[in-house]
Amino acid sequence: MMPRAGKKLRSQRSPLPEASAHARVGPTPGAGRRGRRSGRRGAVARVSLVMTHIRGGGGGKMAAPMEVAVCTDSAAQLWSCVVWELHSGANLLTYRGGQAGPRGLALLNGEYLLAAQLGKNYINAWELQRKDQLQQKIMCPGPVTCLTTSPNGLYVLAGIAESIYLWEVSTGNLLVILSRHYQDISCLQFTGDSSHFLSGGKDCLVLVWSLCSVLQVDPSRTPAPRHVWSRHTLPITDLHCGLGGPLARVATASLDQTVKLWEVSSGELLLSVLFDVGIMAVTMDLAEHHMFCGGSDGSIFQVDLCTWPGQREKSFQPEQDSGKVFRGHRNQVTCLSVSTDGSVLLSGSHDETVRLWDVQSKQCIRTVTLKGPVTNASIMLAPVSMLSSDFRPSLPLPHFNKHLLGAEHGDEPHRGGLTLRLGLHQQNVLGGQEQLRVRVTELEDEVRNLRKINRDLFDFSTRIITRPAK
């Protein structure tokens, strides 16, 4: 009776889908060598079917988008940027031409890859598929210290010394130059809806800017940030903006050994965490359950935001929270990124390695060795243009201007443009234009000298303050 029941149970099972039946691996019993050959062909067919679904081709339903890791190092001996599949580690693309600086890598509208060159006054731009052919060099007035693009693909932001430069992608016009920082800018980021952007600098300040206010400001007035966060006491090293647009929360990291969590809408400080080392990188998962902080000693600390006590200030104790520390890097952590589902953490370090971590177990599951200190490492969903060999951008990149709209030749700006005001010296415009240009050049030289002196004094004082006690 029992065997008959088993046969009846098997007969009631639903048949395999047609695709699964064709993708079955292994020889049919009794088929011999011909069966083994058909089994190998079945395995190849199954791999092809999976890759077709990942790339969005074929007639079946599209699988989950592929997550890729995009990395750069300061040596750039073999390539400027490498893209590899996150979970398998397979290399997908490499881009050649120059060395990308820290916080200097950005994806533009899912069609172009931008890289601010280390110590150079230009930005390299590649089409995502034409990786071996540099599309354009965007010339800038000075070395670019950080770079970002708006999620809607309309604007490019670059930090040059202590100023923020904002370009419009469709025209290449330089719309505005914001000079509210007192030292070099170290990091820039847009909110997810492109309505605001944030800037952090070596002057210990984090500024929150409304894009609408910046673009519509009266030319006779200097644009003002929406919030000025000045609770850090040493240079800002990194910042991360969560989801929510103007309601987002922002994490800021600093050499003062703290990470602070802020609210964009109110500008209030929500949380401050003190560590034993300076923090060089910070990120959060999409659900904002965890905050990950990369230390100058190579450790990565996990702060649980949902279980944190109610007080605003707290010290992270590695001895008590040993299960919340990722250990493996031998030098300072420079960049952090979390996968979409929050299960995997990517980290880059000055020890010339990129590591992939399992968040739950804190174990390193993959190590990729590069040729120099890692300057950028991030996880992103691969755009269609990255995986399709015949994809071309919808519009070519325009020529990006180095000067403000209407100010390049001393002419009046076009309607809706911006003008450069010179304070008390504006009255000289009615006189000789040549005398005005000479005077402006003299004043600009004087300002540059004063800023250099100010920067040298600040760097000297920072070294004195951070010098370890003997």
XYZ file of C-alpha atoms in Angstrom:
470
model
C 0.000 0.000 0.000
C 2.786 2.425 0.852
C 4.532 2.249 -2.577
C 1.232 2.892 -4.334
C 0.669 6.013 -2.203
C 4.124 7.274 -3.113
C 3.444 6.765 -6.795
C 0.147 8.604 -6.475
C 1.830 11.512 -4.715
C 4.457 11.853 -7.436
C 1.857 11.777 -10.154
C 0.081 14.770 -8.608
C 3.124 17.032 -8.785
C 2.944 19.883 -11.264
C 5.181 19.472 -14.328
C 8.410 21.472 -14.641
C 8.251 24.715 -16.663
C 9.476 24.336 -20.199
C 12.510 26.617 -19.651
C 13.566 24.647 -16.548
C 13.275 21.374 -18.411
C 15.524 22.606 -21.206
C 18.073 23.977 -18.704
C 18.389 20.663 -16.796
C 22.025 19.647 -16.265
C 23.360 16.096 -16.342
C 23.072 13.056 -18.603
C 19.985 10.958 -18.950
C 20.486 7.520 -17.310
C 21.690 5.033 -19.867
C 22.488 7.657 -22.481
C 26.289 7.242 -22.206
C 28.643 9.734 -23.880
C 25.828 11.365 -25.857
C 24.004 12.059 -22.591
C 27.039 13.731 -21.075
C 27.406 15.997 -24.126
C 23.766 17.001 -23.918
C 24.234 17.682 -20.198
C 27.087 20.101 -20.910
C 24.979 21.836 -23.563
C 22.183 22.138 -20.997
C 24.536 23.811 -18.505
C 25.679 26.329 -21.119
C 22.061 27.020 -22.026
C 21.177 27.668 -18.403
C 24.066 30.135 -17.926
C 23.073 31.937 -21.132
C 19.470 32.094 -19.943
C 20.503 33.658 -16.614
C 22.744 36.264 -18.279
C 19.978 37.082 -20.772
C 17.556 37.743 -17.929
C 20.107 39.811 -15.990
C 20.742 41.978 -19.048
C 17.017 42.382 -19.642
C 16.919 40.486 -22.930
C 14.913 37.469 -23.984
C 11.215 36.939 -23.840
C 10.970 36.054 -20.121
C 10.568 38.317 -17.158
C 13.562 40.457 -16.257
C 15.461 39.402 -13.133
C 16.547 41.754 -10.387
C 18.909 44.511 -11.636
C 22.588 43.674 -11.423
C 24.545 45.366 -8.649
C 28.097 46.366 -9.542
C 31.055 47.756 -7.636
C 32.853 50.764 -9.164
C 36.387 51.347 -7.849
C 39.379 53.614 -8.473
C 42.852 53.925 -6.971
C 45.449 56.676 -6.958
C 47.997 54.702 -9.002
C 45.873 53.952 -12.103
C 48.612 51.752 -13.593
C 46.311 49.399 -15.508
C 43.096 51.453 -15.665
C 41.479 54.547 -14.200
C 38.292 52.815 -13.059
C 37.143 49.190 -12.830
C 33.590 47.822 -12.672
C 32.948 44.309 -11.375
C 29.836 42.307 -10.607
C 29.228 42.522 -6.881
C 28.440 38.925 -5.968
C 30.529 36.942 -8.462
C 33.529 39.299 -8.584
C 33.702 39.086 -12.398
C 35.268 42.102 -14.126
C 32.792 43.794 -16.452
C 34.416 47.042 -17.619
C 37.581 49.079 -17.212
C 38.076 52.751 -18.108
C 41.473 54.178 -18.994
C 42.870 57.698 -18.824
C 44.013 59.508 -15.686
C 43.822 59.102 -11.916
C 40.528 59.742 -10.112
C 40.790 61.678 -6.849
C 38.913 60.877 -3.620
C 35.177 61.687 -3.687
C 35.747 62.433 -7.362
C 33.714 59.768 -9.180
C 30.127 60.302 -10.372
C 27.608 58.768 -12.765
C 25.805 61.291 -14.969
C 22.263 60.449 -16.064
C 23.138 56.755 -16.412
C 25.078 57.546 -19.612
C 28.444 59.057 -18.676
C 31.077 58.356 -16.048
C 32.829 61.445 -14.661
C 36.132 61.364 -12.773
C 37.834 64.391 -11.223
C 41.551 63.956 -11.815
C 43.840 63.821 -8.804
C 45.577 67.180 -8.418
C 44.563 68.268 -11.936
C 42.258 71.040 -13.144
C 40.004 68.902 -15.327
C 37.331 66.195 -15.168
C 37.420 63.148 -17.453
C 34.147 61.983 -19.015
C 33.531 58.571 -20.629
C 30.492 57.137 -22.333
C 29.658 54.062 -20.256
C 30.105 51.647 -23.167
C 32.951 53.378 -25.043
C 35.304 52.723 -22.149
C 38.561 52.911 -24.118
C 37.750 56.232 -25.743
C 37.828 59.328 -23.547
C 34.814 61.359 -24.556
C 35.739 64.767 -23.174
C 37.902 66.675 -20.720
C 35.964 69.240 -18.723
C 38.426 72.029 -17.966
C 38.100 73.734 -14.573
C 39.630 76.884 -13.041
C 41.667 74.813 -10.564
C 42.242 71.306 -9.158
C 38.954 69.569 -8.350
C 38.773 68.298 -4.762
C 35.365 66.558 -5.010
C 32.603 65.947 -7.529
C 28.946 64.919 -7.692
C 25.986 65.015 -10.068
C 22.278 65.516 -9.446
C 20.161 62.323 -9.551
C 17.958 63.872 -12.254
C 21.029 64.318 -14.472
C 20.616 68.074 -14.951
C 23.532 69.489 -12.933
C 27.182 68.847 -12.109
C 28.764 70.093 -8.865
C 32.505 70.383 -8.286
C 34.537 71.584 -5.335
C 37.511 73.714 -6.414
C 39.552 75.033 -3.479
C 36.966 76.614 -1.136
C 34.347 77.289 -3.849
C 31.471 75.250 -5.287
C 30.947 75.343 -9.063
C 27.513 74.473 -10.477
C 27.127 73.598 -14.188
C 23.996 72.971 -16.221
C 24.465 69.752 -18.204
C 22.188 70.593 -21.140
C 24.064 73.807 -22.047
C 27.415 73.481 -20.276
C 26.892 76.913 -18.699
C 28.526 77.660 -15.360
C 25.500 78.934 -13.448
C 26.935 79.988 -10.111
C 30.044 79.942 -7.938
C 29.382 79.593 -4.200
C 32.156 80.769 -1.884
C 30.922 80.326 1.680
C 33.575 77.880 2.894
C 36.843 79.137 4.342
C 38.950 76.082 3.474
C 39.038 73.453 0.734
C 35.817 71.535 0.129
C 36.198 67.816 0.825
C 32.792 66.323 -0.097
C 29.599 67.154 -1.997
C 26.294 65.314 -2.333
C 22.768 65.908 -3.632
C 19.601 64.771 -1.925
C 17.736 61.975 -3.683
C 15.224 64.332 -5.318
C 17.894 66.837 -6.464
C 16.192 69.649 -4.499
C 19.113 70.256 -2.109
C 22.826 69.616 -1.992
C 25.329 69.507 0.858
C 28.958 70.535 1.086
C 31.552 69.675 3.705
C 34.968 71.283 4.039
C 38.213 71.425 5.934
C 36.828 74.470 7.766
C 34.754 72.034 9.907
C 31.490 73.282 8.356
C 28.691 71.415 6.589
C 26.404 73.643 4.519
C 22.938 72.701 3.237
C 21.908 74.490 0.035
C 18.512 74.735 -1.636
C 19.064 74.354 -5.377
C 16.019 76.486 -6.191
C 17.241 79.334 -3.982
C 20.734 79.171 -5.466
C 19.454 79.360 -9.046
C 16.889 82.120 -8.450
C 18.918 84.385 -6.193
C 19.093 88.084 -6.982
C 22.421 88.704 -8.778
C 23.112 91.592 -6.402
C 22.970 89.252 -3.392
C 25.272 86.434 -2.344
C 23.474 83.052 -2.157
C 23.053 81.873 1.429
C 22.844 78.241 2.580
C 19.666 76.969 4.172
C 21.543 75.510 7.159
C 25.058 75.891 8.533
C 26.128 72.937 10.688
C 29.135 73.941 12.779
C 29.188 71.356 15.564
C 32.309 69.582 14.272
C 35.654 70.856 15.539
C 38.028 69.416 12.905
C 37.851 68.994 9.088
C 34.913 67.145 7.537
C 36.017 63.911 5.855
C 32.770 62.493 4.449
C 28.994 62.844 4.400
C 26.095 60.614 3.414
C 22.546 61.687 2.585
C 19.701 59.217 3.065
C 16.424 58.983 1.205
C 13.565 61.432 1.601
C 14.629 64.526 -0.324
C 14.125 67.592 1.924
C 13.068 65.254 4.756
C 16.246 63.185 4.545
C 18.730 62.537 7.322
C 22.428 63.228 6.772
C 25.436 61.605 8.434
C 28.667 63.633 8.642
C 32.121 62.325 9.595
C 35.100 64.292 10.859
C 38.655 64.027 12.113
C 37.313 65.104 15.522
C 36.434 61.391 16.048
C 32.678 61.954 15.812
C 29.886 61.078 13.413
C 26.779 63.235 13.602
C 23.280 62.594 12.275
C 21.232 65.596 11.124
C 17.773 66.336 9.772
C 17.668 68.376 6.559
C 14.177 69.846 7.039
C 14.765 71.357 10.492
C 18.561 71.447 10.542
C 18.542 69.824 13.998
C 21.244 67.525 15.325
C 19.687 64.105 16.016
C 22.663 62.066 17.201
C 26.388 62.414 17.876
C 28.596 59.338 18.297
C 32.140 59.619 19.672
C 34.802 57.081 18.639
C 38.404 56.430 19.681
C 39.806 57.289 16.235
C 39.191 59.811 13.496
C 36.409 58.810 11.093
C 37.291 58.973 7.393
C 34.133 57.549 5.749
C 30.465 57.090 6.622
C 27.399 55.526 4.984
C 23.980 54.087 5.877
C 21.832 51.282 4.480
C 18.703 52.262 2.539
C 16.394 51.476 5.470
C 18.664 53.544 7.777
C 18.789 50.750 10.334
C 22.591 50.838 10.487
C 25.278 53.486 10.099
C 28.770 52.332 9.096
C 31.808 54.420 10.050
C 35.323 53.826 8.659
C 38.165 54.684 11.033
C 41.678 55.960 10.474
C 43.027 52.715 12.000
C 41.319 50.472 9.415
C 38.363 49.431 11.585
C 34.747 49.804 10.461
C 32.154 50.438 13.163
C 28.455 49.589 12.899
C 26.034 51.844 14.785
C 22.491 50.475 15.128
C 20.181 53.449 14.750
C 16.927 51.651 15.595
C 18.147 50.275 18.956
C 20.157 53.319 20.013
C 19.121 54.892 23.366
C 17.297 58.195 23.367
C 20.218 60.458 24.266
C 21.769 62.600 21.533
C 25.402 62.010 22.500
C 26.948 58.608 22.968
C 30.403 57.006 22.964
C 31.062 53.878 20.915
C 32.951 51.343 23.032
C 34.752 48.726 20.869
C 35.261 46.490 23.908
C 31.551 46.369 24.717
C 30.434 46.414 21.075
C 32.976 43.918 19.719
C 30.273 42.306 17.587
C 29.764 45.625 15.783
C 33.295 46.031 14.378
C 34.629 44.896 10.976
C 38.360 44.142 11.176
C 40.684 43.401 8.269
C 42.026 46.615 6.728
C 45.581 47.552 7.706
C 45.276 51.277 6.998
C 42.622 53.986 7.075
C 39.268 53.323 5.428
C 38.600 55.832 2.652
C 35.149 54.871 1.298
C 32.110 52.784 2.242
C 28.985 51.643 0.400
C 26.101 49.268 1.201
C 24.181 46.984 -1.165
C 20.524 47.627 -1.911
C 19.256 44.936 0.452
C 21.663 45.953 3.222
C 23.331 42.543 3.438
C 26.730 43.435 1.945
C 29.181 46.244 2.771
C 31.905 47.436 0.388
C 34.979 49.219 1.758
C 38.121 50.742 0.266
C 41.321 51.574 2.125
C 44.774 53.092 1.859
C 46.107 49.517 2.243
C 45.352 49.175 -1.516
C 42.500 46.689 -1.052
C 38.743 46.710 -1.609
C 36.861 44.357 0.699
C 33.352 42.935 0.552
C 31.789 42.131 3.940
C 28.787 40.149 5.096
C 26.990 42.609 7.376
C 25.393 40.018 9.634
C 28.502 37.953 10.386
C 31.090 40.781 9.950
C 33.174 38.364 7.861
C 35.132 39.428 4.784
C 33.825 37.446 1.815
C 36.048 38.890 -0.907
C 39.257 40.940 -1.124
C 40.350 42.703 -4.315
C 43.905 44.053 -4.368
C 44.548 47.200 -6.411
C 47.791 48.976 -7.345
C 47.479 51.989 -5.035
C 45.436 53.533 -2.213
C 41.715 53.235 -2.978
C 40.151 56.625 -3.717
C 36.593 55.583 -4.624
C 34.524 52.425 -4.092
C 30.749 52.359 -4.398
C 27.903 49.948 -5.091
C 25.312 50.898 -7.700
C 22.629 49.307 -9.833
C 24.121 48.866 -13.289
C 22.446 51.186 -15.820
C 21.162 49.635 -19.042
C 23.830 51.568 -20.953
C 26.567 49.796 -18.986
C 25.465 46.323 -20.110
C 24.277 47.045 -23.650
C 27.067 47.208 -26.233
C 24.962 49.137 -28.775
C 23.707 51.811 -26.383
C 24.538 55.456 -27.120
C 23.794 58.550 -25.005
C 20.604 60.430 -25.775
C 22.534 63.716 -26.068
C 26.252 64.481 -26.431
C 27.999 66.352 -23.638
C 28.325 70.074 -24.385
C 31.425 72.159 -23.835
C 31.550 73.141 -20.145
C 32.385 76.813 -19.561
C 35.075 77.888 -17.115
C 33.509 81.293 -16.524
C 30.176 82.469 -15.252
C 27.520 83.052 -17.857
C 28.060 86.542 -19.304
C 31.228 87.238 -17.320
C 33.791 85.694 -19.654
C 34.266 88.791 -21.813
C 33.014 91.434 -19.417
C 29.678 91.689 -21.247
C 26.292 91.936 -19.633
C 24.682 88.598 -18.765
C 21.796 87.265 -20.786
C 18.309 87.310 -19.358
C 18.119 84.864 -16.494
C 21.920 84.709 -16.162
C 24.215 85.740 -13.345
C 26.557 88.649 -12.888
C 29.662 89.047 -10.779
C 29.404 91.914 -8.296
C 32.545 93.598 -7.050
C 31.196 95.539 -4.078
C 32.469 99.139 -3.931
C 34.429 98.727 -7.148
C 31.236 98.203 -9.174
C 31.074 101.956 -9.724
C 34.156 101.771 -11.947
C 32.207 99.932 -14.630
C 31.227 103.260 -16.181
C 34.910 104.096 -16.577
C 37.513 102.260 -18.603
C 36.875 98.543 -18.903
C 40.617 97.897 -19.155
C 41.302 99.645 -15.826
C 38.545 97.593 -14.243
C 40.027 94.326 -15.475
C 43.472 95.272 -14.148
C 42.001 96.186 -10.768
C 39.981 92.972 -10.611
C 43.085 90.925 -11.419
C 45.018 92.644 -8.633
C 42.237 92.007 -6.135
C 41.918 88.367 -7.165
C 45.665 87.862 -6.687
C 45.457 89.443 -3.261
C 42.520 87.244 -2.290
C 44.373 84.122 -3.441
C 47.410 85.060 -1.358
C 45.275 85.691 1.710
C 43.451 82.385 1.259
C 46.764 80.531 0.945
C 48.011 82.124 4.173
C 44.751 81.256 5.896
C 44.918 77.662 4.652
C 48.543 77.241 5.779
C 47.712 78.577 9.232
C 44.720 76.284 9.501
C 46.714 73.199 8.422
C 49.448 74.044 10.916
C 46.981 74.410 13.789
C 45.240 71.161 12.781
C 48.553 69.260 12.892
C 49.286 70.675 16.339
C 45.859 69.725 17.682
C 45.837 66.196 16.234
C 49.440 65.414 17.161
C 49.387 62.284 19.372
C 50.450 62.833 22.971
C 53.891 61.545 23.845
